[in-house]
PDB file of C-alpha atoms in Angstrom:
ATOM      1  CA  MET X 193     -38.462  50.384  27.586  1.00 71.00           C
ATOM      2  CA  PRO X 194     -40.238  53.480  25.727  1.00 77.00           C
ATOM      3  CA  ALA X 195     -40.751  56.377  26.641  1.00 82.00           C
ATOM      4  CA  ARG X 196     -44.141  57.017  28.662  1.00 84.00           C
ATOM      5  CA  ILE X 197     -46.802  60.126  29.156  1.00 83.00           C
ATOM      6  CA  GLU X 198     -45.372  60.181  32.721  1.00 87.00           C
ATOM      7  CA  ASP X 199     -41.449  60.528  31.719  1.00 89.00           C
ATOM      8  CA  VAL X 200     -42.073  63.497  29.618  1.00 89.00           C
ATOM      9  CA  ALA X 201     -43.877  65.259  32.046  1.00 90.00           C
ATOM     10  CA  VAL X 202     -41.404  64.254  34.653  1.00 93.00           C
ATOM     11  CA  HIS X 203     -38.944  65.301  32.208  1.00 92.00           C
ATOM     12  CA  ALA X 204     -40.507  68.465  31.266  1.00 91.00           C
ATOM     13  CA  GLY X 205     -41.456  68.935  34.946  1.00 93.00           C
ATOM     14  CA  VAL X 206     -45.309  69.382  34.066  1.00 92.00           C
ATOM     15  CA  SER X 207     -48.189  67.544  35.001  1.00 90.00           C
ATOM     16  CA  VAL X 208     -49.059  64.404  32.988  1.00 86.00           C
ATOM     17  CA  LYS X 209     -52.380  66.780  32.113  1.00 86.00           C
ATOM     18  CA  THR X 210     -50.161  69.185  30.798  1.00 88.00           C
ATOM     19  CA  VAL X 211     -48.940  67.132  28.645  1.00 85.00           C
ATOM     20  CA  SER X 212     -51.837  65.360  27.385  1.00 79.00           C
ATOM     21  CA  ARG X 213     -52.873  68.704  26.291  1.00 79.00           C
ATOM     22  CA  VAL X 214     -49.556  69.498  24.336  1.00 80.00           C
ATOM     23  CA  LEU X 215     -50.048  66.522  22.670  1.00 74.00           C
ATOM     24  CA  ASN X 216     -53.926  66.471  22.015  1.00 65.00           C
ATOM     25  CA  GLY X 217     -53.109  70.507  19.915  1.00 64.00           C
ATOM     26  CA  TYR X 218     -55.083  71.997  22.640  1.00 67.00           C
ATOM     27  CA  THR X 219     -54.502  76.120  22.651  1.00 69.00           C
ATOM     28  CA  ASN X 220     -54.726  76.714  26.097  1.00 78.00           C
ATOM     29  CA  VAL X 221     -50.884  76.154  26.573  1.00 83.00           C
ATOM     30  CA  ARG X 222     -48.454  79.071  27.154  1.00 87.00           C
ATOM     31  CA  ALA X 223     -45.580  79.113  24.053  1.00 85.00           C
ATOM     32  CA  LYS X 224     -42.521  78.499  26.588  1.00 88.00           C
ATOM     33  CA  LEU X 225     -44.405  75.151  28.265  1.00 88.00           C
ATOM     34  CA  ARG X 226     -45.198  73.627  25.673  1.00 85.00           C
ATOM     35  CA  THR X 227     -41.555  73.960  23.502  1.00 88.00           C
ATOM     36  CA  ARG X 228     -40.081  72.565  26.621  1.00 91.00           C
ATOM     37  CA  ILE X 229     -42.356  69.681  26.232  1.00 88.00           C
ATOM     38  CA  GLU X 230     -42.384  69.518  22.720  1.00 86.00           C
ATOM     39  CA  ALA X 231     -38.614  69.500  23.580  1.00 89.00           C
ATOM     40  CA  SER X 232     -38.360  66.648  26.143  1.00 89.00           C
ATOM     41  CA  ILE X 233     -40.727  64.311  24.334  1.00 86.00           C
ATOM     42  CA  ARG X 234     -38.650  65.043  21.457  1.00 85.00           C
ATOM     43  CA  GLU X 235     -34.747  63.711  24.077  1.00 88.00           C
ATOM     44  CA  LEU X 236     -37.046  60.920  25.494  1.00 88.00           C
ATOM     45  CA  ASN X 237     -37.715  59.760  21.749  1.00 84.00           C
ATOM     46  CA  TYR X 238     -41.961  60.007  22.615  1.00 80.00           C
ATOM     47  CA  VAL X 239     -44.427  57.859  21.194  1.00 69.00           C
ATOM     48  CA  PRO X 240     -47.849  58.684  21.836  1.00 64.00           C
ATOM     49  CA  ASN X 241     -49.533  54.769  22.235  1.00 59.00           C
ATOM     50  CA  ALA X 242     -52.654  55.194  19.939  1.00 53.00           C
ATOM     51  CA  SER X 243     -54.989  52.306  21.209  1.00 48.00           C
ATOM     52  CA  ALA X 244     -54.961  53.881  24.482  1.00 49.00           C
ATOM     53  CA  ARG X 245     -55.552  57.199  23.078  1.00 49.00           C
ATOM     54  CA  SER X 246     -58.494  56.291  21.684  1.00 46.00           C
ATOM     55  CA  LEU X 247     -59.997  53.662  24.566  1.00 42.00           C
ATOM     56  CA  ALA X 248     -58.730  57.241  26.943  1.00 47.00           C
ATOM     57  CA  GLY X 249     -60.516  60.039  25.113  1.00 50.00           C
ATOM     58  CA  ASN X 250     -63.402  57.955  23.111  1.00 63.00           C
ATOM     59  CA  ARG X 251     -61.987  59.435  19.843  1.00 73.00           C
ATOM     60  CA  SER X 252     -59.896  56.784  17.177  1.00 80.00           C
ATOM     61  CA  TYR X 253     -57.418  60.085  15.712  1.00 84.00           C
ATOM     62  CA  LEU X 254     -58.087  57.647  12.111  1.00 89.00           C
ATOM     63  CA  VAL X 255     -58.617  60.438   9.183  1.00 91.00           C
ATOM     64  CA  ALA X 256     -60.462  58.133   6.376  1.00 91.00           C
ATOM     65  CA  LEU X 257     -59.923  58.855   2.031  1.00 91.00           C
ATOM     66  CA  LEU X 258     -62.762  57.632   0.604  1.00 88.00           C
ATOM     67  CA  TYR X 259     -62.712  57.761  -3.230  1.00 83.00           C
ATOM     68  CA  ASP X 260     -64.581  56.310  -6.203  1.00 78.00           C
ATOM     69  CA  ASN X 261     -62.733  52.550  -7.379  1.00 59.00           C
ATOM     70  CA  PRO X 262     -62.832  53.777 -11.035  1.00 52.00           C
ATOM     71  CA  ALA X 263     -60.160  56.318 -10.148  1.00 48.00           C
ATOM     72  CA  ALA X 264     -57.986  54.624  -7.881  1.00 46.00           C
ATOM     73  CA  GLY X 265     -55.627  54.189 -10.818  1.00 49.00           C
ATOM     74  CA  SER X 266     -55.728  58.363 -11.702  1.00 58.00           C
ATOM     75  CA  SER X 267     -52.327  60.679 -10.648  1.00 64.00           C
ATOM     76  CA  TYR X 268     -55.088  62.371  -9.161  1.00 70.00           C
ATOM     77  CA  VAL X 269     -56.219  60.645  -7.005  1.00 76.00           C
ATOM     78  CA  MET X 270     -52.580  60.046  -5.906  1.00 80.00           C
ATOM     79  CA  GLU X 271     -51.735  63.106  -5.270  1.00 81.00           C
ATOM     80  CA  LEU X 272     -54.368  63.356  -2.959  1.00 82.00           C
ATOM     81  CA  ILE X 273     -53.478  60.239  -0.699  1.00 85.00           C
ATOM     82  CA  VAL X 274     -49.812  61.492  -0.605  1.00 88.00           C
ATOM     83  CA  GLY X 275     -51.263  64.788   0.284  1.00 88.00           C
ATOM     84  CA  VAL X 276     -52.994  63.382   2.689  1.00 88.00           C
ATOM     85  CA  LEU X 277     -51.146  61.202   4.257  1.00 88.00           C
ATOM     86  CA  GLN X 278     -49.020  64.025   4.578  1.00 89.00           C
ATOM     87  CA  ALA X 279     -51.462  66.033   6.894  1.00 87.00           C
ATOM     88  CA  CYS X 280     -51.099  62.889   9.606  1.00 86.00           C
ATOM     89  CA  ARG X 281     -47.293  63.051   9.722  1.00 82.00           C
ATOM     90  CA  GLY X 282     -46.734  64.524  13.041  1.00 76.00           C
ATOM     91  CA  THR X 283     -50.081  64.568  14.434  1.00 81.00           C
ATOM     92  CA  PRO X 284     -51.576  62.025  16.180  1.00 80.00           C
ATOM     93  CA  TYR X 285     -53.391  60.796  13.346  1.00 86.00           C
ATOM     94  CA  ASN X 286     -53.163  58.102  10.950  1.00 87.00           C
ATOM     95  CA  ALA X 287     -54.891  58.032   7.488  1.00 89.00           C
ATOM     96  CA  VAL X 288     -57.504  55.026   6.591  1.00 87.00           C
ATOM     97  CA  LEU X 289     -57.457  54.475   2.679  1.00 85.00           C
ATOM     98  CA  HIS X 290     -60.633  53.133   1.067  1.00 83.00           C
ATOM     99  CA  PRO X 291     -62.276  52.505  -2.280  1.00 82.00           C
ATOM    100  CA  PHE X 292     -65.948  52.851  -2.149  1.00 80.00           C
ATOM    101  CA  GLU X 293     -67.850  52.412  -5.900  1.00 76.00           C
ATOM    102  CA  ALA X 294     -70.631  55.211  -6.371  1.00 70.00           C
ATOM    103  CA  GLY X 295     -74.294  54.325  -6.131  1.00 66.00           C
ATOM    104  CA  GLU X 296     -77.490  54.679  -4.404  1.00 58.00           C
ATOM    105  CA  ASP X 297     -76.693  52.504  -1.594  1.00 71.00           C
ATOM    106  CA  LEU X 298     -73.408  54.460  -0.524  1.00 75.00           C
ATOM    107  CA  ALA X 299     -75.095  56.105   2.193  1.00 74.00           C
ATOM    108  CA  ALA X 300     -76.629  52.902   3.902  1.00 72.00           C
ATOM    109  CA  ARG X 301     -73.199  50.771   3.311  1.00 79.00           C
ATOM    110  CA  ILE X 302     -71.327  53.930   4.831  1.00 85.00           C
ATOM    111  CA  ASP X 303     -72.830  52.536   7.993  1.00 81.00           C
ATOM    112  CA  GLY X 304     -70.290  49.502   8.261  1.00 79.00           C
ATOM    113  CA  PHE X 305     -67.632  51.289   7.295  1.00 84.00           C
ATOM    114  CA  VAL X 306     -68.313  53.786  10.526  1.00 83.00           C
ATOM    115  CA  ALA X 307     -68.771  51.414  12.582  1.00 78.00           C
ATOM    116  CA  GLN X 308     -65.045  49.348  12.108  1.00 77.00           C
ATOM    117  CA  HIS X 309     -63.560  51.499  11.786  1.00 82.00           C
ATOM    118  CA  ARG X 310     -65.094  54.951  13.816  1.00 85.00           C
ATOM    119  CA  PRO X 311     -62.963  57.473  12.243  1.00 90.00           C
ATOM    120  CA  ASP X 312     -62.941  60.887  13.314  1.00 90.00           C
ATOM    121  CA  ALA X 313     -63.496  62.616  10.404  1.00 91.00           C
ATOM    122  CA  LEU X 314     -63.742  61.619   6.601  1.00 92.00           C
ATOM    123  CA  VAL X 315     -61.974  63.182   3.347  1.00 92.00           C
ATOM    124  CA  LEU X 316     -64.359  62.737   0.359  1.00 89.00           C
ATOM    125  CA  VAL X 317     -63.511  63.120  -3.527  1.00 83.00           C
ATOM    126  CA  PRO X 318     -65.881  63.301  -6.036  1.00 79.00           C
ATOM    127  CA  PRO X 319     -68.561  61.782  -7.178  1.00 79.00           C
ATOM    128  CA  HIS X 320     -68.665  61.412  -3.086  1.00 85.00           C
ATOM    129  CA  ALA X 321     -68.358  64.446  -2.381  1.00 84.00           C
ATOM    130  CA  SER X 322     -71.544  65.708  -4.054  1.00 82.00           C
ATOM    131  CA  ASN X 323     -73.948  62.459  -3.157  1.00 84.00           C
ATOM    132  CA  ALA X 324     -76.778  64.075  -0.845  1.00 85.00           C
ATOM    133  CA  LYS X 325     -77.217  61.323   0.696  1.00 86.00           C
ATOM    134  CA  LEU X 326     -74.666  60.275   1.729  1.00 87.00           C
ATOM    135  CA  LEU X 327     -73.247  63.784   3.468  1.00 88.00           C
ATOM    136  CA  GLN X 328     -76.976  63.753   5.253  1.00 87.00           C
ATOM    137  CA  ARG X 329     -76.543  60.122   6.909  1.00 87.00           C
ATOM    138  CA  LEU X 330     -72.789  61.627   7.784  1.00 87.00           C
ATOM    139  CA  ASP X 331     -74.458  64.305   9.596  1.00 87.00           C
ATOM    140  CA  GLU X 332     -76.926  62.000  11.315  1.00 85.00           C
ATOM    141  CA  LEU X 333     -74.184  60.123  12.592  1.00 84.00           C
ATOM    142  CA  ASP X 334     -72.457  63.407  13.759  1.00 85.00           C
ATOM    143  CA  ILE X 335     -69.127  62.745  12.006  1.00 87.00           C
ATOM    144  CA  ARG X 336     -67.007  65.722  10.331  1.00 89.00           C
ATOM    145  CA  TYR X 337     -66.144  65.999   6.834  1.00 91.00           C
ATOM    146  CA  SER X 338     -64.342  67.809   4.006  1.00 90.00           C
ATOM    147  CA  THR X 339     -65.247  68.223   0.391  1.00 89.00           C
ATOM    148  CA  ILE X 340     -62.954  68.204  -2.871  1.00 83.00           C
ATOM    149  CA  SER X 341     -64.783  70.048  -5.796  1.00 77.00           C
ATOM    150  CA  SER X 342     -68.278  69.494  -4.279  1.00 81.00           C
ATOM    151  CA  LYS X 343     -70.781  70.067  -6.918  1.00 74.00           C
ATOM    152  CA  LEU X 344     -73.373  71.102  -3.091  1.00 74.00           C
ATOM    153  CA  ARG X 345     -70.803  73.611  -1.908  1.00 63.00           C
ATOM    154  CA  GLU X 346     -72.229  72.165   1.423  1.00 59.00           C
ATOM    155  CA  SER X 347     -69.283  70.787   3.043  1.00 60.00           C
ATOM    156  CA  GLN X 348     -68.260  72.863   6.430  1.00 67.00           C
ATOM    157  CA  ILE X 349     -64.505  72.604   4.134  1.00 77.00           C
ATOM    158  CA  ASP X 350     -65.502  72.529   0.292  1.00 76.00           C
ATOM    159  CA  ILE X 351     -61.680  72.761  -1.367  1.00 76.00           C
ATOM    160  CA  GLY X 352     -61.837  74.685  -4.384  1.00 71.00           C
ATOM    161  CA  PHE X 353     -61.738  77.011  -6.855  1.00 76.00           C
ATOM    162  CA  ASP X 354     -64.075  78.613  -9.753  1.00 83.00           C
ATOM    163  CA  GLU X 355     -62.590  76.042 -12.393  1.00 85.00           C
ATOM    164  CA  ARG X 356     -65.646  77.826 -14.413  1.00 90.00           C
ATOM    165  CA  LYS X 357     -63.906  81.399 -14.900  1.00 92.00           C
ATOM    166  CA  ALA X 358     -60.367  78.745 -14.755  1.00 91.00           C
ATOM    167  CA  ALA X 359     -61.517  77.230 -17.763  1.00 93.00           C
ATOM    168  CA  GLU X 360     -63.308  80.108 -19.464  1.00 95.00           C
ATOM    169  CA  GLU X 361     -60.131  81.830 -19.640  1.00 95.00           C
ATOM    170  CA  ILE X 362     -57.368  79.350 -20.855  1.00 93.00           C
ATOM    171  CA  VAL X 363     -60.136  78.862 -23.997  1.00 95.00           C
ATOM    172  CA  ALA X 364     -60.109  82.432 -24.313  1.00 96.00           C
ATOM    173  CA  HIS X 365     -56.453  82.337 -24.889  1.00 95.00           C
ATOM    174  CA  LEU X 366     -56.960  79.997 -27.512  1.00 95.00           C
ATOM    175  CA  ILE X 367     -58.963  81.994 -29.428  1.00 96.00           C
ATOM    176  CA  SER X 368     -56.604  85.168 -28.735  1.00 95.00           C
ATOM    177  CA  LEU X 369     -54.252  82.686 -30.735  1.00 94.00           C
ATOM    178  CA  GLY X 370     -56.161  82.646 -33.413  1.00 94.00           C
ATOM    179  CA  HIS X 371     -58.445  79.024 -32.887  1.00 95.00           C
ATOM    180  CA  ARG X 372     -61.401  78.317 -34.091  1.00 94.00           C
ATOM    181  CA  ARG X 373     -61.769  75.264 -33.962  1.00 95.00           C
ATOM    182  CA  ILE X 374     -61.213  73.759 -30.247  1.00 96.00           C
ATOM    183  CA  GLY X 375     -61.996  70.556 -28.884  1.00 95.00           C
ATOM    184  CA  HIS X 376     -62.657  69.503 -25.472  1.00 95.00           C
ATOM    185  CA  VAL X 377     -61.889  66.258 -23.223  1.00 94.00           C
ATOM    186  CA  THR X 378     -64.434  66.072 -20.624  1.00 91.00           C
ATOM    187  CA  GLY X 379     -63.771  64.784 -16.864  1.00 84.00           C
ATOM    188  CA  LEU X 380     -64.346  61.818 -14.913  1.00 77.00           C
ATOM    189  CA  LYS X 381     -69.020  61.716 -15.351  1.00 78.00           C
ATOM    190  CA  GLY X 382     -70.511  62.786 -11.303  1.00 68.00           C
ATOM    191  CA  HIS X 383     -67.279  65.415 -10.862  1.00 72.00           C
ATOM    192  CA  GLY X 384     -67.891  68.849 -10.195  1.00 72.00           C
ATOM    193  CA  ALA X 385     -64.698  69.699 -12.121  1.00 80.00           C
ATOM    194  CA  ARG X 386     -67.127  68.334 -15.379  1.00 85.00           C
ATOM    195  CA  THR X 387     -69.167  69.624 -15.459  1.00 87.00           C
ATOM    196  CA  TRP X 388     -67.796  73.955 -14.294  1.00 88.00           C
ATOM    197  CA  ARG X 389     -64.770  73.332 -16.777  1.00 91.00           C
ATOM    198  CA  ARG X 390     -67.196  72.578 -19.502  1.00 93.00           C
ATOM    199  CA  ASN X 391     -69.157  75.056 -18.774  1.00 94.00           C
ATOM    200  CA  GLY X 392     -66.180  78.469 -18.967  1.00 95.00           C
ATOM    201  CA  TYR X 393     -65.128  76.057 -22.239  1.00 96.00           C
ATOM    202  CA  ARG X 394     -68.850  76.866 -23.477  1.00 97.00           C
ATOM    203  CA  ASP X 395     -68.637  80.787 -22.362  1.00 97.00           C
ATOM    204  CA  ALA X 396     -65.192  81.164 -23.624  1.00 97.00           C
ATOM    205  CA  LEU X 397     -66.329  80.137 -27.307  1.00 97.00           C
ATOM    206  CA  ARG X 398     -69.674  81.757 -26.832  1.00 97.00           C
ATOM    207  CA  LYS X 399     -68.038  85.461 -25.776  1.00 96.00           C
ATOM    208  CA  GLY X 400     -65.334  84.022 -28.472  1.00 96.00           C
ATOM    209  CA  GLY X 401     -68.212  84.500 -31.264  1.00 96.00           C
ATOM    210  CA  ILE X 402     -67.547  80.583 -32.008  1.00 96.00           C
ATOM    211  CA  ALA X 403     -70.343  77.911 -31.816  1.00 96.00           C
ATOM    212  CA  TYR X 404     -70.863  75.072 -29.767  1.00 96.00           C
ATOM    213  CA  ASP X 405     -70.009  72.062 -32.029  1.00 96.00           C
ATOM    214  CA  GLU X 406     -71.152  68.551 -29.818  1.00 94.00           C
ATOM    215  CA  SER X 407     -68.212  66.937 -32.445  1.00 95.00           C
ATOM    216  CA  LEU X 408     -65.265  68.627 -30.501  1.00 96.00           C
ATOM    217  CA  VAL X 409     -65.901  67.365 -27.123  1.00 95.00           C
ATOM    218  CA  ALA X 410     -64.536  63.980 -26.485  1.00 94.00           C
ATOM    219  CA  GLU X 411     -64.860  61.534 -23.028  1.00 91.00           C
ATOM    220  CA  GLY X 412     -62.659  61.712 -20.539  1.00 87.00           C
ATOM    221  CA  ASP X 413     -62.074  60.319 -16.699  1.00 80.00           C
ATOM    222  CA  PHE X 414     -59.017  62.848 -16.282  1.00 74.00           C
ATOM    223  CA  THR X 415     -56.735  60.047 -16.434  1.00 75.00           C
ATOM    224  CA  PHE X 416     -54.060  60.459 -18.606  1.00 78.00           C
ATOM    225  CA  ALA X 417     -54.557  57.229 -20.938  1.00 81.00           C
ATOM    226  CA  SER X 418     -58.022  58.849 -21.482  1.00 83.00           C
ATOM    227  CA  GLY X 419     -57.037  61.790 -22.720  1.00 85.00           C
ATOM    228  CA  VAL X 420     -54.872  60.172 -25.609  1.00 87.00           C
ATOM    229  CA  ALA X 421     -57.714  58.169 -26.015  1.00 90.00           C
ATOM    230  CA  ALA X 422     -60.099  60.808 -26.435  1.00 91.00           C
ATOM    231  CA  ALA X 423     -57.101  63.424 -28.120  1.00 90.00           C
ATOM    232  CA  LYS X 424     -56.812  60.812 -30.717  1.00 92.00           C
ATOM    233  CA  ALA X 425     -60.567  59.945 -31.987  1.00 93.00           C
ATOM    234  CA  LEU X 426     -60.528  63.849 -32.215  1.00 94.00           C
ATOM    235  CA  LEU X 427     -57.707  64.495 -34.281  1.00 92.00           C
ATOM    236  CA  ASP X 428     -59.212  61.407 -36.124  1.00 93.00           C
ATOM    237  CA  GLN X 429     -61.840  63.244 -37.871  1.00 92.00           C
ATOM    238  CA  ARG X 430     -62.524  64.842 -40.929  1.00 92.00           C
ATOM    239  CA  ARG X 431     -61.401  68.461 -39.703  1.00 92.00           C
ATOM    240  CA  PRO X 432     -60.035  67.928 -36.384  1.00 94.00           C
ATOM    241  CA  PRO X 433     -59.712  70.642 -33.788  1.00 95.00           C
ATOM    242  CA  THR X 434     -56.284  72.641 -34.112  1.00 94.00           C
ATOM    243  CA  ALA X 435     -56.093  72.992 -30.446  1.00 94.00           C
ATOM    244  CA  ILE X 436     -57.317  70.920 -27.348  1.00 93.00           C
ATOM    245  CA  PHE X 437     -58.719  71.858 -23.895  1.00 93.00           C
ATOM    246  CA  GLY X 438     -58.418  69.307 -21.354  1.00 88.00           C
ATOM    247  CA  SER X 439     -59.998  68.289 -17.923  1.00 79.00           C
ATOM    248  CA  LEU X 440     -57.731  66.266 -17.464  1.00 67.00           C
ATOM    249  CA  SER X 441     -55.715  68.738 -15.358  1.00 54.00           C
ATOM    250  CA  ILE X 442     -57.059  72.130 -16.768  1.00 46.00           C
ATOM    251  CA  ARG X 443     -54.507  71.729 -19.360  1.00 49.00           C
ATOM    252  CA  VAL X 444     -53.995  72.593 -23.083  1.00 48.00           C
ATOM    253  CA  VAL X 445     -52.635  71.656 -26.063  1.00 51.00           C
ATOM    254  CA  ASP X 446     -51.842  73.380 -28.964  1.00 53.00           C
ATOM    255  CA  LEU X 447     -51.541  71.264 -31.900  1.00 53.00           C
ATOM    256  CA  TYR X 448     -50.517  73.758 -35.056  1.00 50.00           C
ATOM    257  CA  PRO X 449     -48.673  76.876 -35.500  1.00 47.00           C
ATOM    258  CA  THR X 450     -51.095  78.205 -37.583  1.00 41.00           C
ATOM    259  CA  THR X 451     -54.946  77.958 -37.223  1.00 40.00           C
ATOM    260  CA  CYS X 452     -57.081  76.241 -40.497  1.00 35.00           C
TER     261      CYS X 452
END
């Protein structure tokens, strides 16, 4: 018979309420006591009943990752999915992974998703992370959320870095190697990184005294296949670039040992 929370309490010599505090991550439990309770949980192989905990605490213990369906096959999204799953391991939380195609009615469609799954929190991937109407609706529903590379920077938790500066430094390095015709493969439309990286690319060209050339910019969507197609299009030009800065995952390709 599976161990119950009452069994853990008896084994650790504490109250059920104290065990519950440890399971729910409360910090008002002494370190030695917490260690003893965690040892009892492991020894008894106790697994909390998620359904019972949800009913008792009015929480679902679900974290939902919402991403745009066209990007579902990209390694970028897969890495995020793996990260969310890993973060939930060893915690009472489980992950819900849900593709949501971007659109004007996304803020309205989120109501049905929230009503069905009752997530405690959401992780939003671009372009959803930059959807002002969606974020406003989540605030109205009092749903916690974090964003990744949001152009709005309005989330309490936004994950990102200075991508514009990073792109500028990469392209500046190419210029220092002697390249003057530098191609650029853009990122997914609606993604904050697309704009930041393209601006960084232009910043480096301007500082290097190189005129921006629209013909050296090709569309991409952060996938390897789109990067290959865009690079082929750039290289098929009469005067191809000698290096390409791609927004697949901020990478650079030096095509020739000498410039032309």
